[in-house]
Each structure stands twice: as C-alpha cells, then as structure tokens.
C-alpha cells in the first residue's frame, strides 16, 4: 500500500504541474538564496581573516597630510624624505623602516608589456608586509644605497612578461630605464578590496626616484615596531620625532598621519561582519518569501484539495491513507525543490566566489538548515490542511467552498 | 429442493434499516429539518426508487445511507450493525467494500482521466493495477464511453461526466449502489440504457440499488417506490410492472 500511496502522490504531482512547479520554485528560491549568500559571506570573511593575518603585526604606516583625510581632501603637507627614514631607524622603539613610493608605468620584455605599479622601497618592506621571495633574492644593501637598476617582480607581471619561465637574470625595460630582474615574489592573490597584489614590480627607492619619478619624495613609510614595544608608545615616540623634524609648533596639529594596520584590520573585519549580516538578512528574507510562496500555493489549492479528499474518503479511503498521500506529496516536492535549490545555490556561490576571488567554502550546516526550513514549510503547508480535511465527514469535505 | 431444514434459520437482518432518522441543519432560527423521523427498511436485492419534491430530503437520506453523513438522531443499521457505533476508518471500510455512490454533482477528480477516476475506488480496494484497468475499461464501455478513457472531466460533457460517475460506482461491483439522480443530465435514450444496465445488475448480480429520480419514467424501472415529502416518507409502494 505504501508503494501505491507513493504512486498516488506522484500522480497528484504530475496532474497539477503548475501547482507543483510553484511549490518547488518556492523551496528552490529559499534554499538557493540562503546557501549562495551565506556561502559568499563566509568566503569573504575567510578572505578577510587571511588578509588580516598577512598584514604585518605591530606595523604602522606614516603618511604626510592630516589624519582622516577623505579622497580629494589631501592637504599640502611636505612629503617625507629618505632622511626621515634614516632618522626613524635611530629610535629604539623602531624595529625596521621601509620607505615606499610608487609610480604607474609600463614594463616591457621583448614583445610583451604590462601596465603595472612600480614600487620603490627597500628589502625591509618585504619583511614587514609579509612578502616572500620565491626565486632569486631581495635587494642587497649596496644596491639600495646606490639605487641600482635591479627589480623584483610579482607573479602577475611574471606571467604577462615571461609566462612560466624563470625571469631572474632577464632585463626588463621601464620607460627609459633598463632593469635586471633579480627576484620573483610568491603570489599573494587579491586583497580584500579585490585588488591584484601580485601586479607589482619592486626596485630600490633611490632607483625609482632617480629614473622614474625624478624627485626625492617618499610617499609613505612603513614602520615595524621593535618587539615588546606597545603600539601607543611607538606611535608617541614616532610622532615626537617627526614633529621635531617637520618643525611643528607645540600648539599646531600634526601634518602627517600614523595609521596602525591593526586598526585597518579590525575595521575591515567589522565591515565584513556588517556585510555578512546584511547578506544573511537578505537570505532570511528570501527564505521567508519562498516559504510564503509555498504557503500561498498550498492554501489556494485547499478548496480543490479538500474536495479531492472528500471524493477519496467517499470511495473508501481511510483518513490515514489520504494524509500519507499528501505527506508523501509534500515531502517529494520539498526534496525535489531542496535538491535543485542546493545545486543552484552552491553553483551561484561557486561562481560568485570565483569572480570575487574569495575562497569557496560551503557550510554543510547552512545547507542542511536552509533545506530543513523550506522542507518544513512545504510539509507543514502541504500536510496540515490535508490533515484537517481528512478529519471532516466526507460530505463536509465534498461541500467545502 | 432438498429436505426441509430441521430448525428455522434466524431471520437475516435487512441490509439497510433507518429508524426514526432525523437530520437537522443549522441551529435556532436557521434550523432546517432536512429529515424528520424517517423509517425505511431495504432488503438485499431490492431496486428502490426515491422520488419527491426538491428539498424534500432525498439527497440527505442518500448521504446518510451512504455513510457520508451522520443523522442528528435515530438509528441506522447496516446489515444489522449500528452505524453510529463505527469509527471513521470502519465507515471508510464499509464504503470501500459494500457501497458504490453516484453523486448528484458527479464529484469526479479534476485533471484526472475518466479511466483513473473509475479506477479510484478499486485502488483503495487494493486491486492490482492491471485488473483495475480492465474493469474500469469494461465499466466505461458499459456506460457508452469507450474511446473517452483518457479524457479528463473538463473535456467531457455533463452527461458524459455523469456516466463516468456511474461507471466509477459500478466498476468495483459493490453490494449496494446508491445513485442520486443518475440520469439527471441524460437524454431519454441514454437514460433508458443506464436503467437497463441497473436493472440487469439488480436481476443478474443481485446488486441492491437505491436510486433518486425526478422522473416517473425512470422510477418505473425500479420495483419499489418511496416518496419523500418534507423530510418524511409519504408513500412506500411496489412499482407496477413496466409495459
Ligand atoms: N449543508 C446544508 N446546510 C443547510 N441546509 C441544507 C444543507 N443541505 C441540505 N440542506 C437543506 O435540507 C433540505 C433537504 O435537502 P436535500 O439536498 O436532501 O434535498 P433533495 O430532496 O435532494 O432536493 P433536490 O431534489 O433538489 O436534490 C433542503 O431544504 C436544503 O435546503
Ligand atoms: Mg438532491
């Protein structure tokens, strides 16, 4: 009889294709939306955590200009000079110092070229911002001091110019400058902002200043504090030193800013938390919408179904058989919708993750919960009206308007 | 034939026995006494026609006899068993195994072919699919619907739907057929064919038939006529032999 009941349920499903389709659609929307959104949200959280971990610890970034300047609000504070970096090195609280300036240029090798960002710095920079030289070597102190025409390239630049071959020892041209590749950086992937961090060429800052920018400016300075130095104390001493060097009066404000990377990290994390929360609420709404869709379809068909139940009871069906049939029907539709929804949600999440360059890490718990909720709605609204109807006297069910 | 039995057998109870049945709809001002103390006894093998003005309680009585509805008061005994003492599932089994109902309003499943509609009672009887289909086809052929097996109700005329409803009641070969105006939508020729079919089932298979009709002509196929007026049995008499 169970087999017969399943057959009856399948018959009922195929008999009203539109109703079945809409029910399934409700489950699909709910399940797919939740899975896609939550998976993407969790992927981006994972990405942010990885990014935060890859930022150096105890690292400060110094910039000319006042604190908290929005874009386009930059004031005319004098740039840093290499002498400032040297002075900073003398502080006991400072571990290592890296001057950073950059310039957008086209790097050329043979027929290949790439528009990229040229960063002038020193080898401390690699350490403080967690870059690993995969092949070749970093700048030597002599090269840094003399501003030798040597460079280290990121994976993206290597792919564009050299493909998979070993770039070390090759000469690339940047503007009028010819520069020897001495190292290859290990790939870092995209940053939280979707920026390709491997699209970079690094050279000693003196080489960049002399050959490309033509000035003595240092755009930013990265400082790693010495171990066991508190961030507050480090910042205080750096501020004192820079105020003195930049001749800022006792009642004047700083004309430079000191940013603690940990602050950025925590800001990123909180932005991401808000974003994930937002995605989750959208997902919850979709789930609700899907659920209401299912509910509607089921309730709209109550009249017709009540009469159907009346007919079945009148020709000799037991209430239990009718309820089993409706339950099986609701379960079959919910499972069908759930499976399609899971497949759709995971594919959406997969492609979105690929596009946003974040890890794709579906959470089985979310999959199960989304499926469970939709299936529950489907079953409740498929089954309970049926149960009510099956408990009527057949004649009442037949008369139901 | 044979020697007379040494002891008389206990009398078999009537198949259907209504004693003082009332059915009241609504309450207070809006109270309607659809049935008001009906006594009616029908024995196995009878062919009874029920007539009476519209609203006299014919359908109400049929629903109670068919165990689709419960009386407000009175006793209904089916084959000697007090129906009020049966639970829902026992009533379902009673309907399933003994009764075939033809509704005044057909009550076919929508979007379901004629064949599947006719098969429906046999599904609950637990007949195998192949046998159900054979019987359903035969029943549809008997009511003149061969070739319409795969049409669903929306593709059938009122008379055709009525005949599907008749085929559904017949196909399971129930002990009793309860037909509420089974020829209400049929022309005279068709009506007579259906009546001949019922007469044959009653005569050859011993099926008990209770039929509501508005037409004297149809009632004359039966062997007993019961007339309802205002929820009471006003007349109960044998039908004169048809000429
Ligand atoms: N569900 C109901 N609720 C209230 N009153 C009802 C209900 N069903 C029937 N009645 C009333 O009961 C009375 C008998 O109805 P019933 O359907 O038995 O009449 P009938 O003899 O079959 O009439 P017809 O020949 O028109 O089919 C009528 O007055 C009707 O209005
Ligand atoms: Mg009636």
XYZ file of C-alpha atoms and ligand atoms in Angstrom:
676
model
C 0.000 0.000 0.000
C 2.922 2.348 0.643
C 4.054 1.884 -2.931
C 0.530 2.617 -4.070
C 0.489 5.736 -1.890
C 3.726 6.980 -3.424
C 2.268 6.336 -6.856
C -0.835 8.314 -5.924
C 1.317 11.173 -4.680
C 3.424 11.231 -7.831
C 0.242 11.109 -9.879
C -1.121 14.087 -7.952
C 2.138 15.965 -8.501
C 2.205 15.398 -12.248
C -1.513 16.072 -12.507
C -1.152 19.652 -11.387
C 2.135 20.646 -12.941
C 1.736 24.360 -12.298
C 0.976 23.961 -8.613
C 3.834 21.517 -8.183
C 6.208 23.769 -10.094
C 5.343 26.801 -7.971
C 5.775 24.832 -4.778
C 9.142 23.551 -5.913
C 10.079 27.066 -7.007
C 9.378 28.396 -3.522
C 11.695 25.831 -1.990
C 14.325 26.411 -4.680
C 14.355 30.183 -4.140
C 14.597 29.866 -0.383
C 17.303 27.226 -0.349
C 19.387 28.641 -3.203
C 19.351 32.195 -1.861
C 20.379 31.217 1.628
C 23.126 28.889 0.511
C 24.529 31.333 -2.054
C 24.510 34.337 0.244
C 25.781 32.688 3.369
C 28.492 30.821 1.465
C 29.681 34.025 -0.204
C 29.528 35.871 3.112
C 31.563 33.219 4.872
C 34.036 33.063 1.993
C 34.672 36.781 2.199
C 35.051 36.527 5.975
C 37.630 33.827 5.483
C 39.388 36.053 2.948
C 39.433 38.985 5.335
C 40.842 36.846 8.121
C 43.565 35.627 5.792
C 44.316 39.207 4.739
C 44.453 40.378 8.315
C 46.869 37.584 9.099
C 49.038 38.540 6.132
C 49.334 42.132 7.286
C 52.431 42.530 9.406
C 51.889 42.652 13.106
C 52.784 45.764 15.011
C 53.019 47.661 11.779
C 52.463 51.385 11.301
C 52.072 53.359 8.123
C 53.151 57.005 8.077
C 51.755 59.435 5.545
C 52.197 63.139 5.007
C 48.964 65.115 5.443
C 46.486 65.290 8.294
C 44.746 62.316 9.778
C 41.377 61.208 8.405
C 41.554 62.988 5.089
C 38.988 61.754 2.637
C 39.838 61.357 -1.032
C 40.462 64.693 -2.769
C 40.932 66.392 0.583
C 44.678 65.980 0.658
C 46.403 68.996 2.073
C 49.710 70.408 1.005
C 51.933 68.868 3.671
C 55.543 68.331 2.604
C 56.439 64.783 1.563
C 58.807 62.619 3.566
C 62.456 62.292 2.563
C 64.828 59.371 2.862
C 66.493 61.306 5.694
C 63.263 60.799 7.680
C 63.573 57.024 7.327
C 67.153 57.176 8.476
C 66.135 59.222 11.498
C 63.352 56.820 12.375
C 65.826 53.929 12.348
C 67.702 55.541 15.208
C 64.687 55.247 17.528
C 64.925 52.352 19.946
C 61.194 51.572 19.632
C 61.534 51.017 15.887
C 62.413 47.582 14.523
C 62.585 48.186 10.813
C 61.650 51.009 8.475
C 60.694 50.874 4.817
C 60.182 53.934 2.611
C 57.599 53.398 -0.121
C 56.917 55.364 -3.284
C 55.254 54.145 -6.377
C 54.651 55.063 -9.956
C 52.400 53.612 -12.638
C 54.492 52.518 -15.582
C 54.609 50.036 -18.411
C 57.141 47.227 -18.057
C 58.375 45.737 -21.329
C 60.164 42.496 -22.083
C 60.640 41.571 -25.723
C 57.218 41.873 -27.324
C 55.332 41.588 -24.071
C 54.371 44.517 -21.883
C 52.229 45.180 -18.852
C 50.946 48.355 -17.249
C 51.808 47.895 -13.631
C 52.677 49.630 -10.423
C 56.384 50.183 -9.716
C 57.140 50.281 -6.014
C 60.356 51.827 -4.832
C 61.354 50.585 -1.389
C 63.961 48.532 0.454
C 64.214 44.904 1.468
C 62.775 45.576 4.938
C 59.494 46.250 3.174
C 59.344 42.641 2.047
C 59.641 41.517 5.658
C 57.185 43.958 7.195
C 54.490 43.318 4.617
C 54.956 39.566 4.513
C 56.336 39.181 1.005
C 58.340 36.033 0.297
C 60.980 35.954 -2.423
C 60.184 32.709 -4.200
C 63.121 32.693 -6.591
C 66.267 34.786 -6.773
C 66.958 37.245 -3.964
C 65.987 40.552 -2.350
C 67.936 43.824 -2.775
C 71.362 43.985 -1.209
C 72.307 46.934 0.980
C 74.722 48.133 -1.671
C 72.005 48.090 -4.328
C 69.684 50.007 -2.038
C 72.254 52.667 -1.252
C 73.355 53.118 -4.841
C 69.884 52.841 -6.340
C 70.961 50.024 -8.665
C 68.727 49.148 -11.622
C 67.502 45.863 -10.227
C 63.954 44.681 -9.578
C 61.804 42.009 -8.045
C 58.566 41.166 -9.824
C 55.183 39.832 -8.739
C 53.595 36.701 -10.169
C 51.139 38.582 -12.418
C 53.921 40.593 -14.018
C 55.953 37.443 -14.488
C 53.050 35.675 -16.181
C 52.488 38.595 -18.540
C 56.111 39.063 -19.472
C 57.745 35.674 -19.081
C 54.971 33.112 -18.912
C 56.106 30.230 -16.771
C 59.817 30.604 -17.467
C 62.323 31.740 -14.884
C 62.567 35.555 -15.059
C 65.646 36.013 -12.870
C 68.628 37.471 -14.648
C 66.482 38.876 -17.501
C 66.426 42.579 -18.327
C 63.102 44.420 -18.479
C 62.577 47.985 -19.643
C 60.566 50.578 -17.758
C 60.405 53.940 -19.513
C 63.999 54.672 -20.455
C 65.324 52.512 -17.672
C 66.701 49.056 -18.193
C 66.432 46.920 -15.115
C 67.590 43.438 -14.186
C 65.120 41.026 -12.589
C 66.794 39.605 -9.506
C 63.826 38.021 -7.751
C 60.305 36.670 -8.062
C 57.694 37.178 -5.327
C 55.439 34.452 -4.085
C 51.853 35.080 -5.182
C 49.531 36.713 -2.602
C 46.327 36.852 -4.633
C 43.757 39.606 -4.484
C 43.334 41.849 -1.464
C 40.032 42.331 0.366
C 39.324 45.201 -1.983
C 39.695 42.936 -4.982
C 42.985 44.469 -5.997
C 45.595 42.138 -7.531
C 48.542 42.390 -5.146
C 50.811 40.404 -7.464
C 50.638 43.040 -10.195
C 53.772 44.764 -8.926
C 57.430 45.493 -9.684
C 59.713 46.476 -6.801
C 63.032 48.295 -7.043
C 65.285 50.215 -4.657
C 63.590 53.515 -3.883
C 66.616 55.517 -4.970
C 66.377 53.917 -8.418
C 62.693 54.831 -8.647
C 63.306 58.432 -7.514
C 66.207 58.994 -9.870
C 64.970 57.212 -13.001
C 61.182 57.314 -12.848
C 59.689 59.960 -10.563
C 62.524 62.428 -10.741
C 62.068 63.721 -7.206
C 63.228 62.968 -3.651
C 59.765 62.281 -2.227
C 58.896 59.282 -0.130
C 55.122 58.729 -0.312
C 54.670 56.588 2.782
C 56.850 54.969 5.374
C 56.106 51.545 6.811
C 57.418 51.033 10.308
C 57.578 47.781 12.203
C 57.938 48.427 15.882
C 60.544 46.572 17.877
C 59.327 43.514 19.709
C 57.631 44.085 23.095
C 57.040 47.758 22.356
C 53.470 48.867 22.868
C 51.787 50.445 19.864
C 50.865 53.595 21.832
C 54.393 54.193 22.961
C 55.780 53.539 19.476
C 53.321 55.970 17.924
C 54.076 58.592 20.570
C 57.831 58.490 20.005
C 57.482 58.492 16.232
C 55.152 61.492 16.438
C 57.593 63.363 18.658
C 60.446 62.699 16.266
C 58.525 63.670 13.157
C 57.066 66.817 14.703
C 60.565 67.898 15.586
C 61.924 67.116 12.117
C 58.992 68.828 10.390
C 59.209 71.798 12.783
C 55.657 71.709 14.028
C 54.934 74.168 16.840
C 53.620 72.917 20.200
C 50.063 74.102 19.501
C 49.929 73.018 15.897
C 48.383 69.833 14.673
C 50.390 67.020 13.113
C 50.788 67.432 9.353
C 51.283 63.692 8.940
C 49.342 60.643 9.962
C 50.254 57.426 11.684
C 47.963 54.502 10.870
C 48.023 51.333 12.866
C 47.416 48.453 10.446
C 45.642 46.549 13.171
C 43.028 49.288 13.169
C 42.510 48.818 9.459
C 42.311 45.115 10.021
C 39.681 45.466 12.701
C 37.782 47.932 10.551
C 37.872 45.501 7.641
C 36.659 42.756 9.885
C 33.793 44.824 11.218
C 32.795 45.979 7.724
C 32.796 42.372 6.708
C 30.717 41.379 9.701
C 28.136 44.002 8.758
C 28.194 42.768 5.174
C 27.755 39.164 6.180
C 24.900 40.188 8.450
C 23.298 42.047 5.580
C 23.653 39.095 3.234
C 22.229 36.823 5.882
C 19.176 39.028 6.379
C 18.597 39.167 2.629
C 18.916 35.398 2.673
C 16.462 35.129 5.541
C 14.021 37.315 3.638
C 14.359 35.103 0.560
C 13.727 32.101 2.727
C 10.621 33.770 4.080
C 9.472 34.794 0.598
C 9.999 31.254 -0.611
C 8.100 29.973 2.401
C 5.204 32.376 1.854
C 5.141 31.318 -1.799
C 4.779 27.711 -0.795
C 2.183 28.626 1.801
C 0.121 30.548 -0.734
C 0.129 27.810 -3.298
C -0.862 25.261 -0.718
C -3.599 27.411 0.798
C -5.008 28.467 -2.570
C -5.358 24.847 -3.505
C -7.041 23.925 -0.229
C -10.560 24.166 -1.686
C -9.771 21.943 -4.591
C -7.779 19.589 -2.445
C -10.459 19.422 0.229
C -12.945 18.312 -2.407
C -10.412 15.795 -3.664
C -10.054 14.468 -0.142
C -13.846 14.297 0.159
C -14.013 12.215 -3.015
C -11.280 9.885 -1.842
C -12.933 9.429 1.533
C -16.305 8.836 -0.137
C -14.975 5.995 -2.277
C -13.438 4.285 0.724
C -10.064 5.838 1.544
C -9.137 5.863 5.217
C -8.130 9.255 6.605
C -4.652 7.895 7.278
C -4.172 6.867 3.664
C -5.172 10.289 2.420
C -2.865 12.029 4.877
C 0.018 9.746 3.970
C -0.550 10.530 0.321
C -0.452 14.273 0.964
C 2.543 13.956 3.230
C 4.459 11.958 0.643
C 3.473 14.507 -1.966
C 4.732 17.401 0.152
C 7.942 15.569 1.011
C 8.646 14.642 -2.616
C 8.104 18.249 -3.739
C 10.219 19.639 -0.914
C 13.067 17.238 -1.554
C 12.933 17.955 -5.261
C 12.991 21.699 -4.609
C 15.660 21.289 -1.948
C 17.993 19.325 -4.206
C 17.587 21.797 -7.063
C 17.978 24.684 -4.607
C 21.163 23.251 -3.106
C 22.655 22.659 -6.551
C 21.690 26.144 -7.711
C 22.820 27.851 -4.505
C 26.186 26.108 -4.494
C 26.819 26.897 -8.165
C 25.878 30.535 -7.638
C 28.154 30.726 -4.612
C 30.931 28.991 -6.537
C 30.827 31.406 -9.453
C 30.449 34.428 -7.209
C 33.473 33.275 -5.184
C 35.482 32.783 -8.357
C 34.572 36.247 -9.561
C 35.299 37.908 -6.235
C 38.460 35.829 -5.782
C 37.462 34.607 -2.354
C 37.570 31.072 -1.015
C 34.567 28.853 -1.804
C 33.792 27.049 1.416
C 30.183 25.876 1.675
C 28.960 25.204 5.187
C 27.082 21.891 5.453
C 25.172 23.239 8.441
C 23.768 26.110 6.388
C 22.863 23.756 3.567
C 21.060 21.477 5.976
C 19.307 24.354 7.738
C 18.122 26.055 4.561
C 16.883 22.761 3.217
C 15.297 21.852 6.521
C 13.390 25.106 6.784
C 11.980 25.028 3.259
C 11.131 21.373 3.523
C 9.402 22.053 6.820
C 7.308 24.838 5.307
C 6.460 22.624 2.339
C 5.493 19.729 4.533
C 3.540 21.796 7.051
C 1.512 23.604 4.451
C 1.058 20.525 2.319
C 0.161 18.286 5.192
C -1.818 20.227 7.765
C -4.657 21.423 5.517
C -4.850 17.849 4.273
C -4.997 16.556 7.806
C -7.778 18.959 8.666
C -9.729 17.962 5.563
C -9.229 14.263 6.136
C -10.827 14.625 9.566
C -14.035 16.099 8.171
C -17.037 13.958 7.399
C -16.792 13.121 3.709
C -19.910 15.109 2.914
C -18.485 18.250 4.536
C -15.254 17.882 2.592
C -17.252 17.479 -0.606
C -19.312 20.590 0.114
C -16.252 22.702 1.020
C -16.274 26.017 -0.810
C -35.262 -28.729 -3.346
C -33.727 -30.887 -0.621
C -35.122 -31.802 2.738
C -36.632 -29.015 4.832
C -34.234 -27.727 7.472
C -34.777 -29.215 10.915
C -34.668 -25.799 12.614
C -35.687 -22.469 11.107
C -32.663 -20.206 10.390
C -32.652 -16.955 12.294
C -34.091 -14.290 10.000
C -31.364 -12.367 8.154
C -31.384 -8.693 9.141
C -32.398 -6.178 6.486
C -29.445 -4.672 4.576
C -30.473 -1.100 5.297
C -32.653 -0.096 8.178
C -33.435 3.527 9.076
C -35.363 4.001 12.326
C -36.632 7.428 13.211
C -33.792 9.178 11.364
C -33.670 12.976 11.632
C -31.136 15.301 10.136
C -31.202 18.906 11.244
C -29.030 21.555 9.615
C -28.212 24.793 11.402
C -29.493 25.964 14.789
C -32.220 28.150 16.260
C -33.883 30.431 13.692
C -31.922 28.966 10.788
C -32.787 25.379 11.728
C -33.722 23.171 8.778
C -35.218 19.718 9.357
C -33.993 18.022 6.203
C -35.127 14.640 7.557
C -37.800 14.355 10.203
C -38.234 10.840 11.577
C -37.658 8.652 8.555
C -38.326 4.916 8.855
C -37.154 2.900 5.869
C -36.133 -0.718 5.508
C -34.442 -2.046 2.388
C -33.541 -5.703 1.930
C -30.660 -7.106 -0.061
C -31.534 -7.474 -3.733
C -34.131 -4.705 -3.840
C -34.315 -1.989 -6.501
C -35.789 1.100 -4.847
C -36.612 4.417 -6.484
C -36.875 7.507 -4.289
C -38.920 10.435 -5.512
C -40.154 13.648 -4.011
C -40.140 17.395 -4.463
C -36.910 19.341 -4.477
C -35.694 19.947 -0.954
C -37.672 17.038 0.486
C -34.519 15.408 1.876
C -33.752 12.760 -0.753
C -30.046 13.579 -1.054
C -29.745 13.950 2.698
C -31.156 10.452 3.162
C -28.840 9.043 0.491
C -25.811 10.623 2.165
C -26.763 9.051 5.464
C -27.384 5.652 3.863
C -24.007 6.040 2.109
C -22.291 6.719 5.455
C -21.062 10.083 4.178
C -23.109 11.991 6.736
C -24.426 11.225 10.210
C -28.011 11.599 11.353
C -28.818 14.082 14.106
C -30.940 11.422 15.804
C -32.351 7.967 15.110
C -30.746 4.664 14.301
C -29.170 3.448 11.096
C -28.382 -0.237 10.930
C -26.392 -1.584 8.030
C -26.758 -5.339 7.786
C -27.798 -5.281 11.438
C -24.827 -3.203 12.584
C -25.434 0.138 14.283
C -23.521 2.576 12.065
C -23.294 5.224 14.811
C -21.066 2.789 16.702
C -18.467 2.614 13.945
C -15.406 4.839 13.875
C -14.225 6.825 10.872
C -11.985 4.141 9.489
C -14.606 1.439 9.927
C -17.020 3.634 7.983
C -14.378 4.057 5.291
C -14.030 0.287 5.046
C -17.802 -0.093 4.867
C -17.978 2.386 1.986
C -14.986 0.781 0.326
C -16.255 -2.779 0.345
C -20.040 -2.530 0.158
C -21.125 0.798 -1.286
C -20.971 2.488 -4.659
C -22.131 6.099 -4.735
C -23.264 8.164 -7.729
C -23.369 11.794 -6.631
C -25.898 14.328 -7.801
C -22.946 16.610 -8.596
C -20.726 13.817 -10.040
C -17.695 14.630 -7.835
C -15.011 13.496 -10.235
C -11.345 14.270 -9.590
C -10.263 17.252 -11.674
C -7.385 16.873 -14.112
C -7.750 13.135 -13.832
C -8.722 10.940 -16.763
C -12.016 9.094 -16.892
C -10.135 5.825 -16.560
C -8.268 6.965 -13.438
C -11.477 8.294 -11.910
C -13.166 4.948 -12.407
C -10.105 3.156 -11.017
C -10.079 5.228 -7.824
C -12.344 3.095 -5.567
C -10.535 -0.043 -6.713
C -7.173 1.458 -5.676
C -8.455 1.590 -2.116
C -9.852 -1.919 -2.506
C -6.262 -2.978 -3.171
C -6.875 -4.429 -6.632
C -3.770 -4.771 -8.811
C -3.332 -2.166 -11.497
C -3.944 -4.406 -14.474
C -7.194 -5.706 -13.051
C -8.322 -2.193 -12.169
C -7.732 -1.028 -15.686
C -9.518 -3.975 -17.245
C -12.534 -3.447 -15.006
C -12.507 0.325 -15.469
C -12.436 -0.030 -19.257
C -15.293 -2.512 -19.119
C -17.356 -0.211 -16.884
C -16.751 2.765 -19.170
C -17.771 0.661 -22.156
C -20.992 -0.326 -20.353
C -21.992 3.322 -19.985
C -21.088 4.012 -23.606
C -17.809 5.853 -23.031
C -15.340 3.639 -24.893
C -12.758 5.867 -26.562
C -13.112 8.507 -23.839
C -10.886 6.743 -21.291
C -8.151 9.352 -21.426
C -10.315 12.455 -21.378
C -10.444 14.359 -18.133
C -13.681 15.834 -16.733
C -13.093 19.266 -18.271
C -13.093 17.588 -21.697
C -16.374 15.781 -21.122
C -19.990 16.965 -21.377
C -22.216 16.973 -18.306
C -23.895 13.741 -19.403
C -20.545 12.107 -20.076
C -19.264 13.142 -16.652
C -22.396 11.665 -15.122
C -21.735 8.385 -16.909
C -18.120 8.365 -15.653
C -19.548 8.773 -12.148
C -21.890 5.816 -12.776
C -19.026 3.709 -14.147
C -16.980 4.545 -11.036
C -19.773 3.251 -8.786
C -20.291 0.085 -10.844
C -16.714 -0.926 -11.535
C -15.920 -2.080 -8.016
C -19.001 -4.379 -8.065
C -20.325 -3.140 -4.724
C -23.135 -4.799 -2.838
C -25.232 -1.625 -2.927
C -25.406 1.140 -5.470
C -26.644 4.487 -4.186
C -27.413 6.702 -7.152
C -28.577 10.298 -6.648
C -30.326 11.313 -9.871
C -28.023 9.247 -12.073
C -29.859 10.242 -15.263
C -30.437 13.902 -14.462
C -28.251 15.085 -17.313
C -29.036 12.373 -19.868
C -31.425 12.219 -22.792
C -34.212 9.635 -22.765
C -32.343 7.071 -24.870
C -29.219 7.260 -22.712
C -31.315 7.258 -19.537
C -33.066 4.100 -20.645
C -29.726 2.440 -21.423
C -28.450 3.278 -17.953
C -31.698 1.996 -16.413
C -31.417 -1.265 -18.353
C -27.874 -1.559 -17.010
C -29.054 -1.088 -13.417
C -31.953 -3.497 -13.933
C -29.532 -6.109 -15.286
C -27.120 -5.634 -12.350
C -30.039 -5.969 -9.931
C -31.513 -9.004 -11.654
C -28.344 -10.892 -12.613
C -25.849 -9.950 -9.905
C -28.321 -9.393 -7.092
C -26.972 -5.889 -6.529
C -29.119 -3.751 -4.253
C -29.968 -0.443 -5.882
C -31.329 2.727 -4.334
C -31.903 5.495 -6.825
C -33.221 9.035 -6.520
C -35.053 10.345 -9.547
C -37.467 13.074 -10.558
C -38.925 11.142 -13.480
C -41.807 8.687 -13.162
C -40.446 7.029 -16.265
C -37.119 6.186 -14.570
C -38.819 5.189 -11.328
C -40.854 2.657 -13.245
C -37.668 0.600 -13.810
C -37.462 0.006 -10.071
C -39.556 -2.483 -8.145
C -40.386 -0.262 -5.208
C -41.112 3.430 -4.968
C -40.525 5.577 -1.882
C -41.807 9.153 -1.947
C -40.342 11.804 0.359
C -42.260 14.931 1.324
C -40.859 17.471 3.794
C -38.270 15.098 5.199
C -40.733 12.238 5.791
C -41.639 9.097 3.883
C -45.035 9.940 2.442
C -45.564 6.832 0.334
C -43.878 3.462 0.056
C -45.336 1.071 -2.523
C -44.421 -1.564 -5.105
C -43.991 -0.373 -8.690
C -46.374 -1.710 -11.273
C -44.717 -3.936 -13.849
C -43.398 -1.873 -16.805
C -45.173 -2.489 -20.043
N -25.454 21.605 4.113
C -26.697 22.070 4.315
N -26.880 23.072 5.180
C -28.107 23.546 5.436
N -29.217 23.079 4.863
C -29.088 22.055 3.996
C -27.817 21.521 3.671
N -28.001 20.528 2.759
C -29.322 20.463 2.538
N -29.971 21.379 3.267
C -31.413 21.591 3.309
O -32.018 20.352 3.582
C -33.160 20.188 2.822
C -33.093 18.884 2.042
O -32.026 18.965 1.083
P -31.738 17.777 0.092
O -30.490 18.138 -0.634
O -31.750 16.499 0.814
O -32.954 17.857 -0.887
P -33.279 16.947 -2.160
O -34.540 16.254 -1.859
O -32.124 16.150 -2.515
O -33.542 18.059 -3.250
P -33.209 18.017 -4.841
O -34.268 17.228 -5.458
O -33.297 19.461 -5.212
O -31.843 17.457 -4.965
C -33.282 21.406 1.927
O -34.216 22.288 2.484
C -31.912 22.020 1.986
O -32.011 23.425 1.899
Mg -30.832 16.070 -4.100
